[in-house]
Short mmCIF file of C-alpha atoms (C1' of nucleotides) in Angstrom, two decimals:
data_model
loop_
_atom_site.label_atom_id
_atom_site.label_comp_id
_atom_site.label_asym_id
_atom_site.label_seq_id
_atom_site.Cartn_x
_atom_site.Cartn_y
_atom_site.Cartn_z
CA MET A 1 79.06 43.19 116.39
CA ALA A 2 80.04 47.22 115.67
CA THR A 3 81.56 46.41 112.28
CA ALA A 4 78.20 46.70 110.12
CA GLY A 5 78.48 44.60 107.31
CA LYS A 6 75.29 45.73 105.23
CA ASP A 7 73.35 42.92 104.17
CA THR A 8 73.75 44.25 100.37
CA PRO A 9 73.74 41.14 97.58
CA ARG A 10 77.20 42.26 96.96
CA GLU A 11 78.46 42.40 100.41
CA ARG A 12 77.18 38.74 100.66
CA TYR A 13 78.94 37.72 97.45
CA ARG A 14 82.13 38.91 98.96
CA ALA A 15 81.98 37.42 102.35
CA GLN A 16 80.90 33.78 100.70
CA LEU A 17 84.01 34.16 98.63
CA ARG A 18 86.50 35.00 101.30
CA ALA A 19 85.38 32.47 103.20
CA GLU A 20 85.87 30.00 99.86
CA VAL A 21 89.55 31.27 99.53
CA LYS A 22 90.48 30.86 103.36
CA GLN A 23 89.09 27.05 103.29
CA HIS A 24 91.16 26.68 100.40
CA ALA A 25 93.87 28.76 102.74
CA TRP A 26 93.30 26.13 105.26
CA GLN A 27 93.78 22.88 103.10
CA GLN A 28 97.15 24.53 101.53
CA ILE A 29 98.35 25.11 105.41
CA ALA A 30 97.40 21.81 106.60
CA ALA A 31 99.06 20.71 104.35
CA ALA A 32 102.59 22.46 103.53
CA GLY A 33 102.38 24.77 106.65
CA ALA A 34 101.87 28.19 106.92
CA ALA A 35 105.12 29.44 104.97
CA GLY A 36 103.72 27.01 101.78
CA LEU A 37 100.59 29.01 101.51
CA SER A 38 100.21 31.01 97.95
CA LEU A 39 97.73 33.25 96.71
CA ASN A 40 98.59 32.26 93.36
CA ALA A 41 97.83 28.34 94.09
CA ILE A 42 94.48 29.30 95.72
CA ALA A 43 93.14 31.39 92.68
CA LYS A 44 94.40 28.27 90.69
CA GLN A 45 92.19 26.41 92.42
CA MET A 46 89.41 28.59 92.75
CA GLY A 47 89.51 28.43 88.52
CA VAL A 48 90.29 32.44 88.79
CA SER A 49 93.33 34.27 88.32
CA GLY A 50 96.00 35.62 90.40
CA PRO A 51 95.26 39.18 90.80
CA ALA A 52 91.89 38.99 91.63
CA LEU A 53 92.19 37.57 95.26
CA TYR A 54 93.62 41.26 96.12
CA ARG A 55 89.99 42.39 96.12
CA TYR A 56 89.09 40.09 99.10
CA PHE A 57 92.56 40.44 100.86
CA ALA A 58 95.00 43.55 100.65
CA ASN A 59 97.79 41.12 100.53
CA ARG A 60 98.89 37.60 101.95
CA ASP A 61 99.55 38.59 105.63
CA GLU A 62 96.04 39.86 105.58
CA LEU A 63 95.21 36.39 104.87
CA ILE A 64 96.93 34.74 107.02
CA THR A 65 96.03 37.15 110.14
CA GLU A 66 92.35 36.52 109.23
CA LEU A 67 93.15 32.82 109.53
CA ILE A 68 95.12 33.82 112.91
CA ARG A 69 91.96 35.58 113.90
CA ASP A 70 90.17 32.21 113.02
CA ALA A 71 91.97 29.95 114.67
CA TYR A 72 91.63 31.70 118.01
CA ARG A 73 88.34 31.95 117.68
CA SER A 74 87.65 28.67 117.21
CA LEU A 75 89.89 27.48 120.08
CA ALA A 76 88.06 29.94 121.98
CA ASP A 77 84.98 28.47 120.88
CA ALA A 78 86.04 24.64 122.18
CA ILE A 79 87.56 25.52 125.49
CA ARG A 80 84.55 28.07 126.43
CA THR A 81 82.28 25.46 125.02
CA THR A 82 83.65 23.08 127.48
CA ALA A 83 83.90 25.30 130.30
CA ALA A 84 80.37 26.30 129.93
CA SER A 85 79.27 22.84 130.50
CA GLY A 86 80.34 22.73 134.19
CA ALA A 87 83.89 21.27 133.37
CA ASP A 88 86.99 20.67 135.23
CA LEU A 89 90.77 21.77 133.80
CA ALA A 90 91.18 18.36 133.22
CA ASP A 91 88.39 18.30 130.95
CA LEU A 92 89.83 21.25 129.18
CA GLY A 93 92.83 19.92 128.64
CA ARG A 94 91.39 17.14 127.14
CA THR A 95 89.51 19.97 124.90
CA LEU A 96 92.98 21.64 123.97
CA ARG A 97 94.33 18.48 122.82
CA THR A 98 91.90 17.56 120.68
CA TRP A 99 91.35 20.99 119.11
CA ALA A 100 95.71 20.82 118.07
CA LEU A 101 95.45 17.17 117.07
CA ALA A 102 92.61 18.06 114.23
CA ASP A 103 94.75 20.16 112.45
CA PRO A 104 98.72 20.89 114.02
CA GLN A 105 99.36 23.42 111.47
CA ARG A 106 96.26 25.29 112.77
CA TYR A 107 98.02 25.03 116.07
CA PHE A 108 101.32 26.02 115.42
CA LEU A 109 99.54 28.84 113.24
CA LEU A 110 98.63 30.10 117.11
CA TYR A 111 101.61 29.21 119.12
CA GLY A 112 104.46 27.94 116.78
CA THR A 113 107.71 29.92 115.63
CA PRO A 114 106.27 33.47 115.41
CA VAL A 115 107.80 35.66 112.43
CA PRO A 116 109.67 38.50 113.66
CA GLY A 117 108.11 41.38 111.96
CA TYR A 118 104.85 40.29 112.27
CA HIS A 119 102.62 42.27 115.38
CA ALA A 120 99.32 40.33 116.15
CA PRO A 121 96.54 43.45 115.73
CA HIS A 122 94.50 44.34 119.01
CA ASP A 123 91.53 41.61 118.81
CA THR A 124 93.37 38.48 118.06
CA THR A 125 95.58 39.26 121.73
CA ALA A 126 91.90 40.12 122.63
CA ILE A 127 90.68 36.53 121.88
CA ALA A 128 93.92 35.03 123.23
CA SER A 129 93.77 36.75 126.54
CA GLU A 130 89.57 35.43 126.01
CA ILE A 131 91.22 32.20 126.47
CA MET A 132 93.59 32.87 129.47
CA ASP A 133 90.28 34.21 131.36
CA ALA A 134 88.15 30.98 130.89
CA LEU A 135 91.59 28.86 131.83
CA LEU A 136 91.64 31.26 134.63
CA ASP A 137 88.04 30.85 135.35
CA ALA A 138 88.58 27.04 135.29
CA ALA A 139 91.55 27.03 137.16
CA ARG A 140 89.74 28.65 140.31
CA THR A 141 88.88 26.43 143.29
CA PRO A 142 85.85 27.86 146.15
CA THR A 143 88.69 28.11 148.24
CA ASP A 144 90.12 31.24 145.96
CA THR A 145 88.43 34.55 146.43
CA THR A 146 88.22 36.83 143.86
CA ALA A 147 90.03 39.58 145.35
CA THR A 148 88.74 42.85 143.03
CA THR A 149 91.47 45.08 143.37
CA GLY A 150 90.80 48.55 140.83
CA ASP A 151 88.66 47.91 138.06
CA ARG A 152 89.87 44.17 136.60
CA PRO A 153 88.88 41.47 138.27
CA GLN A 154 92.60 40.23 139.88
CA ALA A 155 93.06 36.77 139.87
CA HIS A 156 93.88 34.77 142.97
CA PRO A 157 97.79 34.01 142.66
CA ALA A 158 97.02 30.30 143.72
CA ALA A 159 94.86 29.85 140.52
CA LEU A 160 97.16 32.47 138.47
CA ARG A 161 99.72 29.95 139.02
CA ARG A 162 97.56 27.04 138.14
CA ALA A 163 96.59 28.30 135.01
CA LEU A 164 99.64 29.39 134.13
CA HIS A 165 101.71 25.67 134.40
CA PHE A 166 98.43 24.59 132.94
CA TRP A 167 98.79 26.46 129.44
CA THR A 168 102.96 25.83 130.01
CA ARG A 169 103.34 22.23 130.05
CA LEU A 170 100.58 21.19 128.20
CA HIS A 171 101.89 23.59 125.25
CA GLY A 172 105.36 21.69 126.25
CA VAL A 173 104.27 18.44 125.83
CA LEU A 174 101.49 19.11 122.71
CA SER A 175 104.08 21.50 120.90
CA LEU A 176 106.80 18.29 120.85
CA GLU A 177 104.55 16.05 119.97
CA LEU A 178 103.00 17.78 117.38
CA ALA A 179 106.26 18.48 115.77
CA GLY A 180 107.31 14.90 115.66
CA HIS A 181 110.08 14.93 118.51
CA PHE A 182 108.80 12.19 120.03
CA THR A 183 108.82 9.57 116.79
CA GLY A 184 111.34 6.48 117.37
CA MET A 185 111.09 7.49 121.31
CA ASP A 186 109.02 4.18 122.07
CA LEU A 187 106.65 6.71 123.98
CA ASP A 188 102.79 7.36 123.77
CA PRO A 189 102.60 10.99 123.68
CA ALA A 190 98.53 10.67 124.91
CA GLU A 191 100.13 9.07 127.80
CA LEU A 192 102.61 11.38 128.60
CA TYR A 193 99.77 14.31 128.21
CA ALA A 194 98.25 12.56 130.30
CA ASP A 195 100.07 12.27 133.03
CA GLU A 196 101.37 16.27 133.07
CA LEU A 197 97.41 16.46 133.32
CA HIS A 198 96.82 14.43 135.99
CA HIS A 199 99.79 15.96 138.04
CA LEU A 200 98.38 19.12 137.04
CA THR A 201 94.66 18.14 138.70
CA THR A 202 95.92 16.92 141.65
CA MET B 1 135.84 11.38 111.07
CA ALA B 2 135.00 9.18 108.33
CA THR B 3 134.50 11.87 105.67
CA ALA B 4 137.93 12.75 105.11
CA GLY B 5 137.75 16.19 103.80
CA LYS B 6 141.33 16.64 102.29
CA ASP B 7 143.25 19.48 103.25
CA THR B 8 144.12 20.94 99.93
CA PRO B 9 143.78 24.60 99.27
CA ARG B 10 140.67 24.22 97.27
CA GLU B 11 139.10 21.97 100.11
CA ARG B 12 140.08 25.13 102.65
CA TYR B 13 138.66 27.67 100.51
CA ARG B 14 135.66 25.67 99.97
CA ALA B 15 135.32 25.17 104.19
CA GLN B 16 136.07 28.68 104.59
CA LEU B 17 133.30 29.91 102.22
CA ARG B 18 130.42 27.80 103.35
CA ALA B 19 131.35 28.66 106.85
CA GLU B 20 130.79 32.57 105.45
CA VAL B 21 127.44 31.42 103.86
CA LYS B 22 126.42 29.99 107.17
CA GLN B 23 127.50 33.45 109.08
CA HIS B 24 125.42 35.75 106.60
CA ALA B 25 122.58 32.83 106.98
CA TRP B 26 122.44 32.84 111.08
CA GLN B 27 122.38 36.84 110.28
CA GLN B 28 119.28 36.70 108.35
CA ILE B 29 117.19 33.92 110.55
CA ALA B 30 117.53 35.97 113.89
CA ALA B 31 116.73 39.00 111.99
CA ALA B 32 114.02 37.31 109.69
CA GLY B 33 113.07 33.98 110.75
CA ALA B 34 114.05 30.99 108.80
CA ALA B 35 111.70 31.30 106.28
CA GLY B 36 113.35 34.62 105.56
CA LEU B 37 116.33 33.25 104.33
CA SER B 38 117.32 34.18 100.65
CA LEU B 39 120.29 32.78 99.12
CA ASN B 40 120.29 35.32 96.62
CA ALA B 41 120.17 38.08 99.45
CA ILE B 42 123.37 36.19 101.15
CA ALA B 43 125.25 36.16 97.72
CA LYS B 44 124.48 39.94 97.63
CA GLN B 45 125.74 40.27 100.87
CA MET B 46 128.96 38.75 100.27
CA GLY B 47 129.60 40.42 96.77
CA VAL B 48 129.34 37.10 94.88
CA SER B 49 125.66 36.38 92.20
CA GLY B 50 123.20 34.27 93.33
CA PRO B 51 124.05 30.71 91.91
CA ALA B 52 127.46 30.93 92.65
CA LEU B 53 126.29 29.57 95.80
CA TYR B 54 124.88 26.86 94.33
CA ARG B 55 128.57 25.49 94.38
CA TYR B 56 128.92 25.05 97.61
CA PHE B 57 125.11 24.43 98.88
CA ALA B 58 122.75 21.94 96.25
CA ASN B 59 119.40 24.17 97.40
CA ARG B 60 118.05 26.38 100.24
CA ASP B 61 117.53 23.35 102.27
CA GLU B 62 120.32 22.28 102.37
CA LEU B 63 121.91 25.27 103.75
CA ILE B 64 119.06 24.88 106.40
CA THR B 65 119.68 21.53 107.10
CA GLU B 66 123.35 22.16 107.79
CA LEU B 67 121.98 25.05 109.98
CA ILE B 68 120.27 22.72 111.96
CA ARG B 69 122.96 20.73 112.25
CA ASP B 70 125.16 23.02 113.40
CA ALA B 71 122.47 24.33 116.12
CA TYR B 72 122.02 21.04 117.29
CA ARG B 73 125.94 20.74 117.98
CA SER B 74 126.14 24.03 119.81
CA LEU B 75 123.55 22.77 121.90
CA ALA B 76 124.63 19.51 122.69
CA ASP B 77 127.89 21.06 123.09
CA ALA B 78 126.88 23.73 125.79
CA ILE B 79 124.27 20.56 127.35
CA ARG B 80 127.76 18.14 127.60
CA THR B 81 130.18 21.30 128.89
CA THR B 82 127.66 21.80 131.84
CA ALA B 83 127.38 18.34 132.66
CA ALA B 84 130.70 17.67 132.56
CA SER B 85 131.09 20.18 135.23
CA GLY B 86 129.37 18.29 138.04
CA ALA B 87 126.68 20.17 137.42
CA ASP B 88 122.84 18.86 138.32
CA LEU B 89 119.61 19.49 136.50
CA ALA B 90 118.83 22.77 137.49
CA ASP B 91 122.21 23.80 136.20
CA LEU B 92 120.99 21.95 132.68
CA GLY B 93 118.09 23.76 132.75
CA ARG B 94 119.96 27.55 133.16
CA THR B 95 122.19 26.29 130.32
CA LEU B 96 119.29 25.65 127.74
CA ARG B 97 117.83 29.18 128.71
CA THR B 98 120.73 30.98 128.31
CA TRP B 99 121.56 29.25 124.86
CA ALA B 100 117.83 29.98 124.13
CA LEU B 101 117.52 33.16 124.58
CA ALA B 102 120.93 33.82 122.66
CA ASP B 103 119.53 33.41 119.59
CA PRO B 104 115.51 32.59 119.89
CA GLN B 105 115.30 31.88 115.91
CA ARG B 106 117.96 29.12 116.22
CA TYR B 107 115.75 27.47 119.15
CA PHE B 108 112.78 27.59 116.99
CA LEU B 109 114.93 26.46 113.78
CA LEU B 110 115.11 22.85 116.19
CA TYR B 111 111.94 23.21 118.00
CA GLY B 112 109.45 25.54 116.43
CA THR B 113 106.84 24.73 114.25
CA PRO B 114 108.32 22.11 111.71
CA VAL B 115 107.75 22.18 107.87
CA PRO B 116 105.30 19.19 106.77
CA GLY B 117 107.10 17.96 104.11
CA TYR B 118 110.81 18.03 105.94
CA HIS B 119 112.30 15.06 107.15
CA ALA B 120 115.46 15.38 109.56
CA PRO B 121 118.77 13.45 107.93
CA HIS B 122 119.35 10.63 110.27
CA ASP B 123 122.97 12.42 111.68
CA THR B 124 120.77 15.02 112.79
CA THR B 125 118.31 12.92 114.93
CA ALA B 126 121.48 11.43 116.29
CA ILE B 127 122.87 14.64 117.99
CA ALA B 128 119.08 15.14 118.77
CA SER B 129 119.05 11.80 121.05
CA GLU B 130 122.77 12.70 122.15
CA ILE B 131 121.29 15.54 123.84
CA MET B 132 118.29 13.51 125.47
CA ASP B 133 121.01 10.99 126.40
CA ALA B 134 122.97 13.69 128.43
CA LEU B 135 119.69 14.87 130.19
CA LEU B 136 119.03 10.86 131.25
CA ASP B 137 122.27 10.67 132.14
CA ALA B 138 121.83 13.88 134.71
CA ALA B 139 117.92 12.80 135.49
CA ARG B 140 119.35 9.59 137.15
CA THR B 141 120.13 9.68 140.88
CA PRO B 142 121.94 7.48 143.17
CA THR B 143 119.05 5.43 143.75
CA ASP B 144 118.46 4.50 139.97
CA THR B 145 120.59 1.12 138.78
CA THR B 146 120.49 1.33 135.43
CA ALA B 147 119.79 -1.92 134.66
CA THR B 148 121.37 -2.90 131.09
CA THR B 149 118.52 -5.25 129.22
CA GLY B 150 119.90 -6.01 125.90
CA ASP B 151 122.39 -4.20 124.25
CA ARG B 152 121.34 -0.61 124.83
CA PRO B 153 121.25 0.54 128.43
CA GLN B 154 117.70 0.87 129.60
CA ALA B 155 117.14 4.27 131.46
CA HIS B 156 115.39 3.81 134.54
CA PRO B 157 111.85 4.55 134.20
CA ALA B 158 112.02 7.45 136.80
CA ALA B 159 114.90 8.92 135.22
CA LEU B 160 113.11 8.87 132.30
CA ARG B 161 110.06 10.07 133.42
CA ARG B 162 112.44 13.30 135.22
CA ALA B 163 114.09 13.57 131.73
CA LEU B 164 110.80 13.71 129.88
CA HIS B 165 109.29 16.34 132.54
CA PHE B 166 112.17 18.38 132.46
CA TRP B 167 112.49 18.84 128.25
CA THR B 168 108.65 19.13 127.83
CA ARG B 169 107.81 21.60 130.82
CA LEU B 170 111.08 23.56 130.11
CA HIS B 171 110.18 24.07 126.42
CA GLY B 172 106.78 24.99 126.99
CA VAL B 173 107.76 27.86 129.11
CA LEU B 174 110.62 29.12 126.63
CA SER B 175 108.88 28.62 123.52
CA LEU B 176 105.87 30.44 124.99
CA GLU B 177 108.42 33.15 126.12
CA LEU B 178 110.35 33.46 122.60
CA ALA B 179 107.35 33.35 120.81
CA GLY B 180 106.07 36.19 122.83
CA HIS B 181 103.11 34.92 123.96
CA PHE B 182 103.70 36.61 127.58
CA THR B 183 104.20 39.85 126.67
CA GLY B 184 101.49 42.71 128.15
CA MET B 185 100.79 39.79 130.81
CA ASP B 186 102.68 41.55 133.74
CA LEU B 187 104.78 38.55 134.12
CA ASP B 188 108.24 37.97 134.45
CA PRO B 189 109.50 35.02 132.50
CA ALA B 190 112.37 33.89 134.06
CA GLU B 191 110.78 33.69 136.93
CA LEU B 192 108.40 31.18 135.46
CA TYR B 193 110.97 29.50 134.29
CA ALA B 194 112.85 29.37 137.52
CA ASP B 195 109.86 27.96 139.11
CA GLU B 196 109.37 25.09 137.05
CA LEU B 197 113.07 24.63 137.25
CA HIS B 198 112.58 24.31 140.91
CA HIS B 199 109.32 21.97 140.86
CA LEU B 200 111.32 19.78 138.27
CA THR B 201 114.78 19.50 140.84
CA THR B 202 113.08 19.19 144.38
"C1'" DC C 1 154.92 23.53 82.28
"C1'" DG C 2 150.63 22.03 80.95
"C1'" DC C 3 146.56 20.03 81.22
"C1'" DT C 4 141.99 20.13 83.90
"C1'" DC C 5 138.77 21.20 87.12
"C1'" DT C 6 136.06 24.28 89.57
"C1'" DC C 7 134.93 28.75 90.56
"C1'" DG C 8 132.16 32.55 89.28
"C1'" DT C 9 129.73 34.57 85.50
"C1'" DT C 10 125.68 35.55 82.91
"C1'" DA C 11 120.80 34.11 80.63
"C1'" DG C 12 116.87 31.95 81.79
"C1'" DA C 13 112.99 28.95 83.33
"C1'" DA C 14 109.49 28.71 86.64
"C1'" DG C 15 107.87 30.84 90.12
"C1'" DT C 16 106.46 34.33 94.21
"C1'" DT C 17 103.55 38.50 95.32
"C1'" DA C 18 101.37 42.31 94.19
"C1'" DT C 19 100.53 46.18 91.33
"C1'" DA C 20 97.99 49.32 87.23
"C1'" DA C 21 95.07 49.82 83.73
"C1'" DC C 22 91.59 48.04 81.13
"C1'" DT C 23 86.69 46.22 80.28
"C1'" DG C 24 82.53 44.03 80.98
"C1'" DG C 25 78.16 43.08 83.43
"C1'" DC C 26 75.46 44.06 87.55
"C1'" DA C 27 72.93 46.44 91.53
"C1'" DG C 28 71.12 50.65 92.58
"C1'" DG C 29 69.31 55.03 92.29
"C1'" DT C 30 65.93 57.25 89.86
"C1'" DA D 1 62.70 50.36 83.36
"C1'" DC D 2 66.31 52.66 82.19
"C1'" DC D 3 71.02 54.65 83.18
"C1'" DT D 4 74.70 55.14 85.42
"C1'" DG D 5 78.93 53.96 88.19
"C1'" DC D 6 80.82 51.21 90.98
"C1'" DC D 7 83.14 46.47 91.24
"C1'" DA D 8 84.67 42.17 89.60
"C1'" DG D 9 87.81 39.97 87.12
"C1'" DT D 10 91.04 40.18 83.34
"C1'" DT D 11 95.66 41.12 81.29
"C1'" DA D 12 100.51 42.92 81.45
"C1'" DT D 13 104.21 44.03 83.90
"C1'" DA D 14 107.64 44.94 87.89
"C1'" DA D 15 110.61 42.97 91.36
"C1'" DC D 16 111.06 39.34 93.91
"C1'" DT D 17 112.74 34.46 94.31
"C1'" DT D 18 114.83 29.42 93.77
"C1'" DC D 19 117.96 26.73 90.84
"C1'" DT D 20 119.29 25.22 85.73
"C1'" DA D 21 122.48 25.69 82.19
"C1'" DA D 22 126.26 27.34 79.30
"C1'" DC D 23 130.79 29.36 79.35
"C1'" DG D 24 134.91 32.18 80.24
"C1'" DA D 25 138.93 32.33 82.45
"C1'" DG D 26 142.00 31.29 86.46
"C1'" DA D 27 144.37 28.44 89.74
"C1'" DG D 28 146.01 24.04 92.02
"C1'" DC D 29 147.91 19.69 90.68
"C1'" DG D 30 150.61 16.58 88.17
#
DNA sequence: CGCTCTCGTTAGAAGTTATAACTGGCAGGT
DNA sequence: ACCTGCCAGTTATAACTTCTAACGAGAGCG
């Protein structure tokens, strides 16, 4: 990586403590959502006093941004790992659902309600398009020739459409399920999801 | 209505002031999301002092619940109005998008990230299923016979599937668009939405 | 016309984020 | 090995937030 991160004992301590903060943060987010994340509460849990954490994170937003970054990386890894083992779109779909169900609030952190003022830093959007690239790659069928117009590999229109439908439809079912909008409707979300996935891949 | 609401001058004043509070609340929500809603700020805007508002809303959550109720009512009205004028599913889809674009944060209040602790009161879920009923009705084709098994009119399986797909797919595109996940992708969300709607209705 | 209810006020408790100033100890360079 | 300087974590404080309590004043109700 470009940003060096010198391996001094102090730097290692910093990194370790930042990781510990984030671990507690994930716990709180899973329990009360991103809105209920409190630096003070984390500090209390770690046995230090409030302002101590400001040595490691400039403010609450920076911590959340870092968590978003990690979440994107985690999802990108899951997708890439699945894609690397010669998987098709259906497998990617199942991976996505598994990843989302593992921590719904983490999914919402990426694809849930955005804060009007907030603008994602460039590197997080970069990871997001990495995910999209993996999707595009998996959505490409043998018949699709990747016409490289210009410098960027232009995706085949059909593949792009497939990937887009994959994304929006699965997100549609998934987000409504995770938000609990299917409860009391006598309906198995897994079946609905599998159904959409079936439509997408045949 | 069951809850009487006597028409005394005081009651009218109460209702009018509650409405004014909610109006300011919607402004704040549109600007900073539901998380950024502050009773204190509303009070300041209205020229009264903070605790005054607690005469009208027990707490912040009750205000938000009321806003959710109103939002559901607004959407249900829009859907029902469209459906009443002999419209098909495609028209309902366009109505949904128009309604959502009019105030994205209002859409997210209903279908966005849920607060883990929060449980919607029964009447709001009742309005939600009212919307679902309108959808089911519009999704019913002439060939679908509504078999009334038991006391509740059991929807035809095909109509249920259509309505469900309508809901999840349009929500998928819409929520990603409103959250800004398509920005910088050289892609017209309206086209994508129309495309899904086309798939849904042919 | 008088009583009472309710409205809005100020005060204050218990939180939150975040900054400033201070102290103690460890790390690193000489 | 020492000494210096940086840095972690502390307390104090400001400016917020929600929400409760106690109180005065006035308007509506009978």
